[in-house]
Steps between C-alpha positions, in 0.01 A plus 500: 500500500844672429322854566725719665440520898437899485221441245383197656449708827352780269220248351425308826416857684299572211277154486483545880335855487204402232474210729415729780335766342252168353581624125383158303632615178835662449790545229862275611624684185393698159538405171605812328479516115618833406502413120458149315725600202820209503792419287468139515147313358524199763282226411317498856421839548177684377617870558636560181168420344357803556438784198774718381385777680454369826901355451577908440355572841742570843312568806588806716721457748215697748304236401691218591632640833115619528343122463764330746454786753142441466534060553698556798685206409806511626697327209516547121564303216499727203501268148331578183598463171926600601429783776836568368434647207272752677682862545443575805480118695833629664290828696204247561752246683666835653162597654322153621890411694510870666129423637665147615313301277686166405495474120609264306593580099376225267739459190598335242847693534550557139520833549660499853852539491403827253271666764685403855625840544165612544444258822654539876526163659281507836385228737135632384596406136593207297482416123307141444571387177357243318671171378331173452768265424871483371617651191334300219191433682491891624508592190246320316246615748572856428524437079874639493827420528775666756249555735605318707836581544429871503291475827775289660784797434184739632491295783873537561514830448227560719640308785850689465307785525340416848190414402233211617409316222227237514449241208094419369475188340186339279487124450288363206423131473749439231726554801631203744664479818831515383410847370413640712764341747747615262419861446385560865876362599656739263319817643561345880874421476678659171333849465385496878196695476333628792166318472285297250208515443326190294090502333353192311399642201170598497219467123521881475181543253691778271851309485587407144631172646200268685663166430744498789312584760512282855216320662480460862589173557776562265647753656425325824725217364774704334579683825518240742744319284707839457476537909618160545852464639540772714451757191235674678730578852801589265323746226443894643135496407290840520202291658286404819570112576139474478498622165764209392292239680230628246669437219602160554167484629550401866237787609224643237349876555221700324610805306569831702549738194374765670827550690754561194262718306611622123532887431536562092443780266121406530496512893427232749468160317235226546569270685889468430769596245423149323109577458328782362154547603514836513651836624412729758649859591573439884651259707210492790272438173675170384466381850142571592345442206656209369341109514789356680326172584452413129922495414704182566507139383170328574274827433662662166563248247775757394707449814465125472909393440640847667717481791659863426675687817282769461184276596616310727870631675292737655251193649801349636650750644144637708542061611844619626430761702181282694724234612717481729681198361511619131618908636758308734595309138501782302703757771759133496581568148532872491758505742646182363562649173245337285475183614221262580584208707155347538460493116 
């Protein structure tokens, strides 16, 4: 993966100290959901669904620091709803980078280029935001035009600034090869982000959109013919090598949500930001007394056509990390600046 060597080290001493402290169940990274208020209404996403008065609501920033403190994950991805349009997301950031947490800032940059000042670029820190294809197909998925080519002056701007910026993209099956060849080419070469990352879309029960959706074999298909060619070696892709055999479906893995758990305005979600069976107040809660076994396709009929990151990166990497072979693979491509030569 095109992770960057000092966090690579960062994570691999991490996985290797659960390892020998026998810890079976651990967080890779948290989900943070400080508010799920956004200025989009994206066809795919189910946050906005939520009452009027839950939209009004912005989590402390005590609380957010509070919830990743408590994971001990040592990585955040803070999304929503637009964490941007939360007050104080620039204090929250401050506080998880000055405790050497490596966050990453989910956006859809809209608002970006308006609140940079409030941001200090920081190998701890880098803004992810979100576009799933090239101009007209960008912005049909989000239901408005410009989009589009507001995040890719954001993403200029940010980069001028000194920042890492990392790209995460959503295919639907209305998307082909050429696609996704196209707009993961763009992102690689033109605007040069740092890393992308890339998620078959997953039937998220409250999106307003459940047409479009993937099933596995098609995203199975879809991603081995985007791969072919040498794509795969070329692209700076945020993931394991494992995970990428996955999706083409070289390897298959059962679900691991357990290790990027969800924190949102109603605490610790069941048993990932994509499924709501529930809340509970602390992060030692969600872990104990959560049914595990019963998640994943094959046990939850739910789960049957995902193939999400957060399910399943997490599988691959824990693969990496107890082979020799796949470590040696992975440790290849670090260093190597992204690329896979066995893929």
């Amino acid at each position: 993966m095109a992770m960057p060597l000092r966090q690579s080290i960062r994570v691999g001493t991490y996985l290797l100290e659960q390892k020998l402290r026998k810890r079976e169940k651990f967080p890779l990274i948290v989900e943070l959901e400080p508010l799920y208020a956004c200025n989009l209404a994206c066809e795919g996403c189910g946050k906005i669904q939520h009452p009027a008065g839950v939209l009004k609501q912005r989590m402390p920033v005590a609380q957010a620091v509070g919830a990743v403190l408590e994971s001990g994950a040592p990585m955040v991805s803070i999304a929503g709803g637009e964490p941007l349009m939360h007050p104080q997301i620039d204090e929250i950031v401050r506080q998880l980078v000055a405790r050497r947490k490596y966050v990453f800032l989910c956006t859809n940059a809209m608002l970006l280029r308006k609140k940079i000042e409030k941001f200090t670029p920081s190998p701890y820190f880098a803004f992810a935001v979100h576009i799933d294809g090239l101009r007209e197909r960008h912005d049909e998925s989000v239901a408005k035009e410009g989009v589009f080519d507001e995040a890719v002056a954001a993403i200029k701007e940010a980069k001028k600034r000194g920042f890492r910026v990392t790209t995460n993209s959503t295919f639907f099956n209305t998307d082909t090869p050429q696609t996704i060849i196209e707009v993961l080419n763009y992102l690689n070469d033109d605007l040069q982000v740092d890393e992308m990352m890339i998620s078959p879309a997953y039937a998220y029960e409250k999106a307003p959109d459940q047409e479009h959706f993937l099933g596995v074999e098609q995203t199975r298909e879809l991603f081995r013919k985007a791969f072919a060619g040498g794509n795969r070696r070329r692209w700076r892709l945020n993931h394991s090598p494992l995970f990428l055999d996955f999706l083409e479906g070289k390897v298959d893995f059962s679900c691991t949500a357990w290790a990027i758990p969800n924190y949102s305005l109603f605490g610790w979600q069941r048993p990932c930001y994509l499924m709501s069976d529930g809340y509970v107040p602390t992060y030692r809660e969600l872990i104990d007394d959560t049914d595990w076994d019963k998640y994943g396709r094959g046990k939850d009929p739910r789960c049957a056509n995902c193939m999400a990151h957060c399910g399943y990166e997490p599988t691959a990497v824990l693969a990496t990390m107890g082979s020799l072979k796949e470590s040696l693979r992975a440790a290849r491509e670090t260093i190597g600046g992204g690329r896979d030569k066995s893929a």
